[in-house]
Coordinates of C-alpha atoms and ligand atoms in Angstrom, one line a residue:
M1 CA -18.2 8.3 15.3
N2 CA -20.6 5.9 15.2
K3 CA -23.6 6.5 17.3
F4 CA -23.8 3.2 19.2
I5 CA -20.2 3.3 20.2
E6 CA -21.0 7.0 21.4
E7 CA -23.7 6.0 23.3
I8 CA -21.6 2.8 25.0
V9 CA -18.9 5.9 26.0
K10 CA -21.8 7.7 27.5
I11 CA -23.0 4.9 29.6
I12 CA -19.4 4.0 30.8
S13 CA -18.3 7.1 31.3
R14 CA -21.4 7.8 34.0
E15 CA -20.1 4.6 35.8
I16 CA -16.0 5.3 35.8
D17 CA -13.8 8.1 36.1
L18 CA -11.7 8.3 32.6
P19 CA -11.5 10.4 30.3
K20 CA -14.0 9.7 27.0
E21 CA -11.4 9.6 24.3
E22 CA -9.7 7.0 26.6
I23 CA -13.0 5.0 27.1
K24 CA -13.5 5.3 23.1
A25 CA -10.1 3.7 22.4
L26 CA -10.5 1.1 24.5
V27 CA -14.0 -0.3 23.4
E28 CA -13.6 -3.2 21.0
I29 CA -15.6 -5.4 18.6
P30 CA -15.6 -8.9 20.0
P31 CA -14.7 -11.8 17.7
D32 CA -18.0 -13.8 18.7
Q33 CA -21.4 -12.4 18.4
K34 CA -22.0 -14.4 22.0
L35 CA -19.7 -11.7 23.4
G36 CA -21.8 -9.0 22.4
D37 CA -21.5 -6.3 19.5
Y38 CA -18.8 -4.4 21.6
A39 CA -17.1 -5.0 24.6
F40 CA -15.4 -3.0 27.1
P41 CA -12.1 -4.4 28.7
C42 CA -11.3 -3.7 32.6
F43 CA -7.8 -4.7 32.8
V44 CA -6.8 -1.0 33.0
L45 CA -9.3 -0.5 36.1
G46 CA -7.7 -3.6 38.0
K47 CA -4.9 -1.9 39.4
R48 CA -7.0 1.3 40.2
L49 CA -9.5 0.0 42.0
K50 CA -7.5 -2.6 43.5
K51 CA -9.9 -5.2 42.4
S52 CA -9.8 -8.2 39.6
P53 CA -10.7 -6.8 36.1
N54 CA -13.5 -10.0 36.4
Q55 CA -15.1 -8.4 39.5
I56 CA -15.1 -5.0 38.3
A57 CA -16.8 -5.9 34.7
G58 CA -19.0 -7.9 37.0
E59 CA -20.1 -5.0 39.1
L60 CA -20.0 -2.7 36.1
A61 CA -22.5 -4.6 34.4
L62 CA -24.9 -4.5 36.9
R63 CA -24.8 -1.0 37.4
M64 CA -25.2 0.2 33.5
K65 CA -28.8 0.9 32.4
V66 CA -29.7 -0.2 28.7
T67 CA -30.8 2.6 26.7
G68 CA -32.7 2.8 23.3
L69 CA -29.8 1.9 21.3
I70 CA -27.9 -0.4 23.8
Q71 CA -30.4 -3.3 24.5
E72 CA -28.3 -5.5 26.6
I73 CA -25.2 -5.1 28.8
Y74 CA -23.8 -8.2 30.7
S75 CA -20.2 -9.2 31.8
I76 CA -18.2 -12.4 30.5
G77 CA -14.7 -12.8 32.3
P78 CA -13.0 -9.3 32.5
Y79 CA -15.1 -7.7 30.0
V80 CA -18.3 -5.6 29.9
N81 CA -20.6 -6.8 26.9
F82 CA -22.8 -4.6 24.8
K83 CA -25.8 -5.7 22.5
V84 CA -26.8 -3.4 20.3
D85 CA -30.6 -2.9 18.8
K86 CA -30.0 -4.7 15.4
N87 CA -32.6 -2.9 13.7
K88 CA -31.4 0.6 14.5
L89 CA -27.7 -0.7 13.7
A90 CA -28.7 -1.9 10.4
E91 CA -30.5 1.4 9.9
F92 CA -27.6 3.4 10.3
V93 CA -25.1 1.4 8.7
L94 CA -27.1 0.7 5.3
S95 CA -28.4 4.3 5.1
Q96 CA -25.0 6.0 5.7
I97 CA -23.4 3.7 3.0
F98 CA -26.5 4.1 0.6
D99 CA -26.0 8.2 1.0
Q100 CA -22.4 8.3 0.8
K101 CA -21.9 5.8 -2.2
D102 CA -18.3 5.3 -3.1
N103 CA -17.3 7.8 -0.1
Y104 CA -18.4 5.5 2.7
G105 CA -15.2 5.1 4.8
S106 CA -13.8 8.6 3.9
D107 CA -12.5 10.7 6.5
N108 CA -11.4 14.4 6.9
A109 CA -8.4 12.7 9.8
G110 CA -6.1 14.0 7.2
K111 CA -7.5 17.5 6.4
G112 CA -4.6 20.0 6.1
K113 CA -1.8 17.3 6.4
T114 CA 0.6 16.0 3.4
I115 CA 2.2 12.7 3.5
V116 CA 4.9 11.9 0.7
V117 CA 5.3 8.8 -0.4
D118 CA 8.5 7.4 -2.1
F119 CA 7.7 4.0 -3.7
S120 CA 8.8 2.3 -6.9
S121 CA 11.6 4.0 -7.7
P122 CA 13.2 1.9 -10.1
N123 CA 16.8 2.2 -11.4
I124 CA 17.1 3.4 -15.2
A125 CA 19.0 1.4 -17.7
K126 CA 17.9 -1.8 -15.5
P127 CA 15.2 -4.2 -16.2
F128 CA 12.3 -3.4 -14.3
G129 CA 11.9 -6.6 -12.3
I130 CA 9.6 -8.4 -10.1
G131 CA 11.6 -7.2 -7.1
H132 CA 10.0 -3.8 -7.8
L133 CA 6.3 -5.3 -7.5
R134 CA 6.0 -5.0 -3.7
T135 CA 7.4 -1.2 -3.7
T136 CA 5.3 -0.3 -6.4
V137 CA 1.8 -1.9 -5.4
I138 CA 2.0 -1.6 -1.9
G139 CA 3.1 2.6 -2.0
N140 CA 0.2 2.8 -4.5
S141 CA -2.3 1.8 -2.3
L142 CA -1.0 3.5 0.4
Y143 CA -1.4 6.6 -1.7
H144 CA -5.2 5.7 -2.0
I145 CA -5.5 4.9 1.6
F146 CA -4.1 8.2 2.9
K147 CA -6.3 9.7 0.3
K148 CA -9.5 8.3 1.2
L149 CA -8.5 9.7 4.9
G150 CA -8.4 13.2 3.4
F151 CA -4.6 13.6 3.6
N152 CA -2.9 15.4 0.6
V153 CA -0.5 12.7 -0.9
V154 CA 2.4 13.3 -2.9
R155 CA 3.8 10.5 -4.8
I156 CA 7.2 10.6 -5.8
N157 CA 9.2 8.4 -8.0
H158 CA 12.7 8.7 -6.7
L159 CA 14.4 7.4 -9.8
G160 CA 17.9 5.7 -9.5
D161 CA 19.4 8.1 -11.9
W162 CA 22.5 8.8 -10.6
G163 CA 25.6 7.1 -9.7
T164 CA 28.9 6.0 -10.8
Q165 CA 27.3 2.9 -12.6
F166 CA 26.0 5.7 -15.4
G167 CA 30.1 6.1 -16.2
K168 CA 30.2 2.9 -17.0
V169 CA 27.3 2.7 -19.1
I170 CA 28.0 5.8 -20.8
L171 CA 31.6 4.2 -21.9
A172 CA 30.1 0.9 -22.9
Y173 CA 27.6 2.7 -24.9
K174 CA 30.1 4.1 -26.8
M175 CA 32.0 1.5 -27.2
W176 CA 29.8 -1.3 -28.4
G177 CA 26.4 0.4 -28.3
D178 CA 24.0 0.9 -31.4
E179 CA 21.2 3.2 -31.3
N180 CA 18.4 1.1 -32.9
E181 CA 19.0 -1.5 -30.6
L182 CA 18.5 0.9 -27.8
L183 CA 15.3 2.4 -29.2
K184 CA 14.1 -1.2 -30.1
D185 CA 14.6 -2.6 -26.4
P186 CA 15.8 0.3 -24.1
L187 CA 16.6 -1.2 -20.8
S188 CA 17.4 -4.9 -22.0
T189 CA 20.2 -3.1 -24.3
L190 CA 21.5 -0.8 -21.6
Y191 CA 21.7 -3.8 -19.3
D192 CA 23.2 -6.0 -21.6
L193 CA 26.0 -3.2 -21.9
Y194 CA 26.2 -3.0 -18.3
V195 CA 26.7 -6.7 -17.8
R196 CA 29.3 -6.7 -20.9
F197 CA 31.3 -4.1 -18.7
H198 CA 32.0 -5.7 -16.1
Q199 CA 33.0 -8.9 -18.2
E200 CA 35.6 -6.7 -20.2
V201 CA 36.9 -4.8 -17.0
E202 CA 38.4 -8.2 -15.8
K203 CA 40.8 -8.3 -18.9
K204 CA 40.8 -4.6 -19.2
P205 CA 41.5 -2.8 -15.4
Q206 CA 41.7 0.6 -16.9
L207 CA 38.2 0.7 -18.2
E208 CA 37.3 1.1 -14.4
E209 CA 39.2 4.5 -14.7
E210 CA 37.8 5.6 -17.9
A211 CA 34.3 4.8 -16.6
R212 CA 34.8 6.9 -13.3
A213 CA 36.1 9.5 -15.6
W214 CA 32.9 9.7 -17.5
F215 CA 30.8 9.9 -14.4
K216 CA 32.9 12.8 -13.4
R217 CA 32.1 14.3 -16.6
L218 CA 28.4 13.9 -16.1
E219 CA 29.1 15.0 -12.2
E220 CA 30.4 18.2 -14.0
G221 CA 27.8 18.9 -16.2
D222 CA 29.9 17.8 -19.7
K223 CA 27.4 18.2 -22.9
E224 CA 27.8 14.8 -24.4
A225 CA 27.9 13.3 -21.1
T226 CA 24.7 14.7 -20.3
E227 CA 23.0 14.0 -23.4
L228 CA 23.7 10.4 -23.1
W229 CA 22.5 10.3 -19.8
K230 CA 19.3 12.0 -20.6
K231 CA 18.5 9.6 -23.8
F232 CA 19.0 6.4 -21.4
R233 CA 16.8 8.3 -18.6
D234 CA 14.0 8.9 -21.4
Y235 CA 14.3 5.7 -22.8
S236 CA 14.0 4.0 -19.5
L237 CA 11.1 6.0 -18.4
E238 CA 9.0 5.3 -21.8
E239 CA 9.3 1.3 -20.4
F240 CA 8.6 2.2 -16.7
N241 CA 5.4 4.2 -18.2
R242 CA 4.4 1.2 -19.8
V243 CA 4.1 -1.1 -16.6
Y244 CA 2.8 2.0 -14.6
Q245 CA -0.3 2.4 -17.0
M246 CA -0.9 -1.2 -17.0
L247 CA -1.2 -1.1 -13.2
G248 CA -3.1 2.3 -13.3
I249 CA -0.5 4.1 -11.1
E250 CA 0.7 8.1 -11.5
F251 CA 3.1 9.6 -9.9
D252 CA 3.2 13.3 -8.8
S253 CA 6.9 13.8 -8.8
Y254 CA 9.7 11.8 -10.9
A255 CA 12.5 13.7 -8.7
G256 CA 15.1 11.0 -8.9
E257 CA 18.7 10.8 -7.2
S258 CA 19.8 12.8 -10.2
L259 CA 18.4 16.0 -8.8
Y260 CA 20.2 16.2 -5.3
N261 CA 23.3 16.1 -6.9
Q262 CA 23.2 20.3 -6.9
F263 CA 22.2 20.0 -2.9
M264 CA 25.7 17.7 -2.6
D265 CA 27.7 20.4 -1.5
Q266 CA 25.6 22.1 0.6
T267 CA 24.3 19.2 2.3
I268 CA 27.6 18.1 3.3
E269 CA 28.8 21.4 4.4
E270 CA 25.8 21.9 6.7
I271 CA 26.4 18.3 8.2
K272 CA 30.1 19.4 8.7
A273 CA 29.0 22.7 10.1
K274 CA 27.1 20.8 12.8
G275 CA 30.2 19.1 13.5
L276 CA 28.8 15.6 12.6
A277 CA 31.4 14.7 9.7
E278 CA 34.7 13.1 10.3
M279 CA 37.7 11.5 7.8
S280 CA 38.4 7.7 8.1
Q281 CA 40.2 6.1 5.9
D282 CA 40.0 8.4 3.5
A283 CA 36.1 8.8 3.5
L284 CA 34.2 11.2 5.0
I285 CA 31.7 9.7 7.5
V286 CA 29.2 10.6 10.4
K287 CA 29.5 8.2 13.2
L288 CA 26.3 6.8 14.3
E289 CA 27.4 4.9 17.6
K290 CA 24.9 7.1 19.5
Y291 CA 22.3 4.6 17.6
D292 CA 24.3 1.4 17.7
L293 CA 24.8 1.8 13.9
P294 CA 27.8 1.5 11.7
P295 CA 28.9 5.1 10.2
C296 CA 27.1 6.4 7.5
L297 CA 29.3 6.8 4.5
L298 CA 29.2 10.5 2.6
K299 CA 31.9 10.7 0.3
K300 CA 34.6 8.2 -1.2
K301 CA 38.0 8.9 -1.6
D302 CA 37.4 9.6 -5.4
E303 CA 34.9 12.5 -4.5
A304 CA 32.0 10.8 -5.5
T305 CA 28.9 10.9 -3.0
L306 CA 26.7 8.0 -2.5
Y307 CA 23.1 6.9 -2.4
A308 CA 22.8 8.2 1.4
T309 CA 24.2 11.6 0.9
R310 CA 21.4 12.1 -1.6
D311 CA 19.2 10.8 0.4
I312 CA 19.8 13.0 3.0
A313 CA 19.5 15.7 0.7
A314 CA 16.4 14.4 -0.4
A315 CA 14.7 14.3 2.7
I316 CA 15.6 18.1 3.6
Y317 CA 14.2 18.8 0.0
R318 CA 11.1 17.2 0.8
Y319 CA 10.6 18.7 4.1
N320 CA 11.0 22.2 2.6
T321 CA 8.8 21.4 -0.3
Y322 CA 6.4 19.8 1.0
H323 CA 6.1 20.2 4.9
F324 CA 5.2 17.1 5.3
H325 CA 3.1 15.4 8.3
K326 CA 4.8 12.1 7.5
S327 CA 7.4 10.9 4.6
L328 CA 7.3 7.5 4.0
Y329 CA 9.7 5.3 2.1
V330 CA 8.2 2.0 0.5
V331 CA 11.4 0.3 -0.1
G332 CA 12.4 -3.4 1.0
S333 CA 13.8 -4.7 4.3
A334 CA 17.4 -4.9 2.7
Q335 CA 17.5 -1.5 2.9
K336 CA 16.8 -1.3 6.5
L337 CA 20.3 -0.2 7.6
H338 CA 20.6 2.4 5.2
F339 CA 17.3 4.2 6.4
Q340 CA 18.1 3.8 10.0
Q341 CA 21.4 5.5 9.0
V342 CA 19.9 8.2 6.8
F343 CA 17.4 8.7 9.8
G344 CA 19.9 8.9 12.0
V345 CA 22.2 11.3 10.3
L346 CA 18.8 13.8 10.0
E347 CA 18.2 13.4 13.7
L348 CA 21.7 14.6 14.7
M349 CA 21.5 17.2 12.3
R350 CA 18.8 18.5 14.9
Y351 CA 15.8 18.1 12.3
K352 CA 12.7 17.7 14.3
W353 CA 10.7 16.0 11.5
A354 CA 13.3 13.1 11.2
K355 CA 11.2 11.2 13.5
D356 CA 8.2 11.4 10.7
C357 CA 10.5 9.9 8.2
V358 CA 9.3 6.2 7.9
H359 CA 10.8 3.0 6.3
V360 CA 8.0 1.3 5.3
D361 CA 9.6 -2.1 4.6
F362 CA 8.6 -5.3 3.2
G363 CA 9.9 -9.0 2.7
W364 CA 11.1 -11.0 -0.4
I365 CA 8.7 -12.2 -3.4
K366 CA 9.7 -15.5 -5.0
L367 CA 8.0 -17.0 -8.0
R368 CA 7.4 -20.8 -7.5
Q369 CA 6.7 -21.8 -11.3
E370 CA 9.4 -20.9 -14.0
M371 CA 8.3 -18.0 -16.0
M372 CA 8.6 -19.3 -19.7
S373 CA 8.8 -15.9 -21.5
T374 CA 10.9 -14.1 -19.7
R375 CA 13.5 -12.3 -22.2
K376 CA 16.4 -11.4 -20.2
G377 CA 18.5 -14.3 -18.6
N378 CA 17.6 -14.8 -14.9
I379 CA 15.5 -11.6 -14.4
I380 CA 11.9 -11.6 -14.4
L381 CA 10.3 -8.7 -15.8
L382 CA 7.4 -7.3 -14.3
E383 CA 5.9 -6.8 -17.3
D384 CA 6.0 -10.3 -18.3
V385 CA 4.5 -11.2 -14.9
L386 CA 1.6 -9.0 -15.7
N387 CA 0.8 -10.3 -19.2
K388 CA 1.3 -13.8 -18.0
S389 CA -1.4 -13.2 -15.9
I390 CA -3.6 -11.2 -17.9
Q391 CA -3.2 -14.0 -20.3
L392 CA -4.0 -16.8 -17.7
A393 CA -6.8 -14.8 -16.3
G394 CA -8.4 -14.9 -20.5
K395 CA -8.4 -18.2 -20.5
I396 CA -10.1 -18.9 -17.4
I397 CA -12.6 -16.4 -18.5
E398 CA -13.1 -17.9 -22.2
E399 CA -14.0 -21.4 -20.0
K400 CA -16.2 -19.7 -17.3
N401 CA -18.0 -17.4 -19.6
P402 CA -17.2 -17.4 -23.1
K403 CA -20.0 -15.2 -24.4
L404 CA -18.9 -12.4 -22.0
E405 CA -18.4 -9.0 -23.7
N406 CA -15.4 -7.0 -23.7
K407 CA -13.4 -10.2 -22.5
E408 CA -10.0 -8.4 -23.2
E409 CA -10.5 -5.6 -20.7
V410 CA -12.0 -7.9 -18.1
A411 CA -9.2 -10.6 -18.4
K412 CA -7.0 -7.4 -17.8
D413 CA -8.8 -6.3 -14.7
V414 CA -8.5 -9.8 -13.3
G415 CA -5.0 -10.7 -14.1
I416 CA -3.8 -7.6 -13.0
G417 CA -6.0 -7.6 -9.7
A418 CA -4.6 -11.1 -9.2
V419 CA -1.1 -10.3 -8.9
L420 CA -1.6 -7.2 -6.8
F421 CA -4.3 -9.0 -4.4
A422 CA -1.6 -11.9 -4.2
D423 CA 1.1 -9.1 -3.0
L424 CA -1.1 -7.1 -1.0
S425 CA -2.6 -9.4 0.6
T426 CA 0.7 -10.8 2.4
R427 CA 1.8 -8.8 5.4
R428 CA 4.6 -6.9 4.8
N429 CA 6.9 -8.3 6.8
K430 CA 6.1 -11.8 5.6
D431 CA 7.9 -13.0 2.1
I432 CA 5.4 -13.8 -0.8
D433 CA 5.8 -17.5 -2.3
F434 CA 4.0 -16.5 -5.6
D435 CA 2.1 -19.5 -6.9
W436 CA 0.2 -19.0 -10.4
D437 CA -2.4 -21.8 -9.4
Q438 CA -3.2 -20.1 -6.2
V439 CA -2.9 -16.2 -7.4
L440 CA -5.6 -16.6 -10.0
S441 CA -8.1 -18.8 -8.0
F442 CA -11.2 -18.0 -8.2
E443 CA -11.8 -19.5 -4.4
G444 CA -9.6 -18.4 -1.6
E445 CA -8.2 -15.2 -0.7
T446 CA -7.8 -13.8 -4.0
A447 CA -8.9 -10.7 -6.2
P448 CA -10.6 -13.2 -8.8
Y449 CA -12.8 -14.1 -5.9
A450 CA -13.7 -10.6 -4.7
Q451 CA -14.3 -9.7 -8.3
Y452 CA -16.4 -12.3 -9.2
T453 CA -18.2 -12.0 -5.9
H454 CA -18.4 -8.3 -6.7
A455 CA -19.7 -9.2 -10.3
R456 CA -22.4 -11.6 -8.8
L457 CA -23.7 -8.7 -6.5
C458 CA -24.0 -6.7 -9.6
S459 CA -25.7 -9.2 -11.4
L460 CA -28.4 -9.3 -8.4
L461 CA -28.8 -5.5 -8.9
R462 CA -29.6 -6.1 -12.9
K463 CA -31.7 -8.7 -12.2
Y464 CA -33.7 -6.8 -9.6
G465 CA -34.0 -3.8 -12.0
K466 CA -36.0 -1.5 -9.8
S467 CA -34.4 1.5 -7.7
I468 CA -33.1 0.5 -4.4
H469 CA -34.2 2.9 -1.4
Q470 CA -34.0 3.3 2.0
E471 CA -37.4 3.4 3.3
I472 CA -37.4 -0.6 4.2
D473 CA -38.1 -2.5 7.3
F474 CA -34.9 -3.2 8.7
G475 CA -36.1 -5.7 11.0
V476 CA -36.3 -8.4 8.3
L477 CA -32.8 -8.4 8.1
S478 CA -32.6 -10.9 10.7
T479 CA -30.5 -13.9 10.2
G480 CA -26.9 -14.4 11.6
E481 CA -25.5 -13.9 8.0
E482 CA -27.2 -10.4 7.5
S483 CA -26.1 -9.2 10.9
T484 CA -22.5 -10.4 10.8
I485 CA -22.6 -8.5 7.2
I486 CA -23.9 -5.7 8.8
K487 CA -21.3 -5.4 11.6
L488 CA -18.6 -6.1 8.9
L489 CA -19.7 -3.2 6.8
E490 CA -19.9 -1.1 9.9
D491 CA -16.3 -1.8 10.7
F492 CA -14.7 -0.9 7.3
P493 CA -14.0 2.9 8.1
R494 CA -12.3 1.7 11.2
K495 CA -10.3 -0.9 8.7
V496 CA -9.2 1.8 6.7
K497 CA -8.0 3.9 9.4
A498 CA -6.0 0.8 11.2
S499 CA -4.6 0.0 7.8
A500 CA -3.1 3.4 7.2
E501 CA -2.1 3.4 10.9
S502 CA 0.0 0.3 10.2
Y503 CA 0.9 1.0 6.6
E504 CA -1.0 -2.4 6.0
P505 CA -2.8 -2.7 3.0
A506 CA -3.2 -6.4 4.2
F507 CA -6.0 -5.6 6.5
I508 CA -7.9 -4.3 3.9
C509 CA -7.3 -7.5 1.8
S510 CA -8.4 -9.8 4.8
F511 CA -11.6 -7.5 5.6
L512 CA -12.8 -7.9 1.7
V513 CA -12.3 -11.6 2.0
N514 CA -14.2 -11.6 4.9
L515 CA -17.1 -9.8 3.6
C516 CA -17.2 -11.8 0.4
S517 CA -17.4 -15.1 2.2
I518 CA -20.1 -14.4 4.4
F519 CA -21.9 -12.9 1.8
N520 CA -21.5 -16.1 -0.6
R521 CA -22.4 -18.3 2.5
F522 CA -25.6 -15.7 2.6
Y523 CA -26.2 -16.1 -0.9
Q524 CA -26.0 -20.0 -1.1
K525 CA -28.7 -20.3 1.9
Q526 CA -31.1 -17.8 1.0
R527 CA -33.1 -16.7 -2.1
I528 CA -32.4 -12.9 -2.2
I529 CA -35.1 -12.0 -4.8
T530 CA -38.4 -13.3 -4.0
E531 CA -42.5 -12.8 -4.2
D532 CA -42.2 -11.6 -0.3
E533 CA -41.7 -7.9 -1.4
K534 CA -40.7 -6.6 2.1
S535 CA -37.9 -9.0 2.4
T536 CA -36.9 -8.4 -1.3
K537 CA -36.8 -4.8 -0.8
A538 CA -34.4 -4.8 2.8
R539 CA -32.3 -7.7 1.0
M540 CA -31.5 -5.4 -2.1
L541 CA -30.7 -2.6 0.2
L542 CA -27.9 -4.7 1.7
I543 CA -26.6 -6.1 -1.4
K544 CA -26.4 -2.7 -2.9
A545 CA -24.1 -1.8 0.6
I546 CA -22.0 -4.6 0.0
Q547 CA -21.2 -3.9 -3.6
L548 CA -20.3 -0.5 -2.8
T549 CA -18.2 -1.2 -0.1
L550 CA -16.6 -3.9 -2.0
K551 CA -15.8 -1.9 -4.7
S552 CA -14.4 1.0 -2.8
G553 CA -12.5 -1.6 -0.7
L554 CA -10.9 -2.8 -4.1
S555 CA -10.4 0.6 -5.4
L556 CA -8.1 1.4 -1.9
L557 CA -5.6 -1.6 -3.6
G558 CA -5.7 0.0 -6.6
I559 CA -7.6 -2.9 -8.4
R560 CA -10.8 -2.5 -10.4
A561 CA -13.8 -4.2 -9.8
P562 CA -15.8 -5.4 -13.4
E563 CA -19.5 -5.5 -13.3
R564 CA -19.5 -8.3 -15.3
M565 CA -17.2 -11.5 -15.2
Ligands
LIG601 N1 16.4 2.9 -6.7 C1 16.1 2.3 -5.3 C2 16.0 0.5 -5.9 O1 16.0 0.3 -6.4 C3 15.2 2.4 -4.5 C4 15.0 3.9 -4.0 C5 14.3 4.2 -2.7 N2 13.8 5.3 -2.4 C6 15.0 6.3 -1.7 N3 14.4 7.0 -1.4 N4 16.1 5.8 -1.5 O2 16.6 -0.4 -4.9

């Protein structure tokens, strides 16, 4: 814990009878410097002491005594406000960042605990479209965030590689497919076959029966069906991996829906044995009236098991395999009911850990401009979006800095960063209205803005050229901007924790934008490298601390920070 907060907790606990942990949780950072560096709200004490919170705050402030670290204590309204010794705060924060470097903000809160993150999870034989962007980037960012907090994080790609639709694709491939075409452009080819199947089935309804038979053969492990299915899966994965590579994303497991086929009977037996399953209109269901939800469908009358049944088996498998502390499902809000039902069934099965399963949901994404290069009708491919962004970033770099070395690599970092940031900076529950001009702007709440600021900080460090150390006069860092920057930097570890608690990478985004804008304001007003050696030295330590924090913040979002732009 920050020693200033520790000291404040000590001062408060001398005056009021509350556990230290509780006091610590109440201490907050006020939005305005006038309200001090930290504040303690007195609302909770009102009832107990039978006085107004304002009166309590006033009395407490009078009784509390300043110390070496805390220089001023006063009350405003229902708050007791504290001002800390600015020099000591600067020394504490900057030295810590300088010592910890990339590890600043790390924590061991998650030591010994495992978090499972199910994210991206596209469907094989279907285009990898923009609809899967949010799950992919939010999931990856949560991986980085929890990792930073010391958790063991398992990334699972729950591939949509099972279900009756594969009977249709196999049949269609056997009727109209072509191996060469499949090799050239697997996902589009398979998707075309799937679409064609649906057109033909209008004229020839018996195809439906045949497709069902193929899926049955697949479920029973028939050689031909399995070989075709495996081919579709491998080819699809190759395409997915191309996108993951562009994004710098990896998985620990590609255990998709097909893995759980082997557990279906056992899972259904267990649900039956617990007295939860019943027949209704030829289907096997679990009633969820207790949760005010429609029943969860386990098995249809044609005996095929369903998405939900596989998710129930997968959850149990994950618990048995990883003994997770939390199991996250990063999936759009459209599947809210599905997860409520799955978690409901797990709870009825009396699995205590059912409460640790979390649906990390999010809103829709919409593109404002037409995507010109889309290969596939009205489906916007993720790969096309990323390539377009890289191309646009390349053009901007060409205009702004034509002499830049390794332009291509930087265009990639910036183009991809821009898409990631646009997505992650939008709170999960909000929809995204994706607008290229905004996404790639070098000003405003964007990755290029943060990356450009980072490159500017690196350029200052290069220009200074001397080594940076902590033996400086911290009192020199006295402008309002410098104080604000130091307090912001001090807040970074708490921001990382808050974003983990709410599964909300957007908190990191707004932190970074804030840090950049205050630094840029400072940079416009003040010269940093001057004749005055004392001030230059101190400011360069500050610059280094901002650069390190910005870089590590971006890395939590999966965004790279080039040193030159
Ligand atoms: N494949 C599904 C889709 O694309 C997402 C799967 C999410 N994960 C899960 N365990 N259900 O919509």
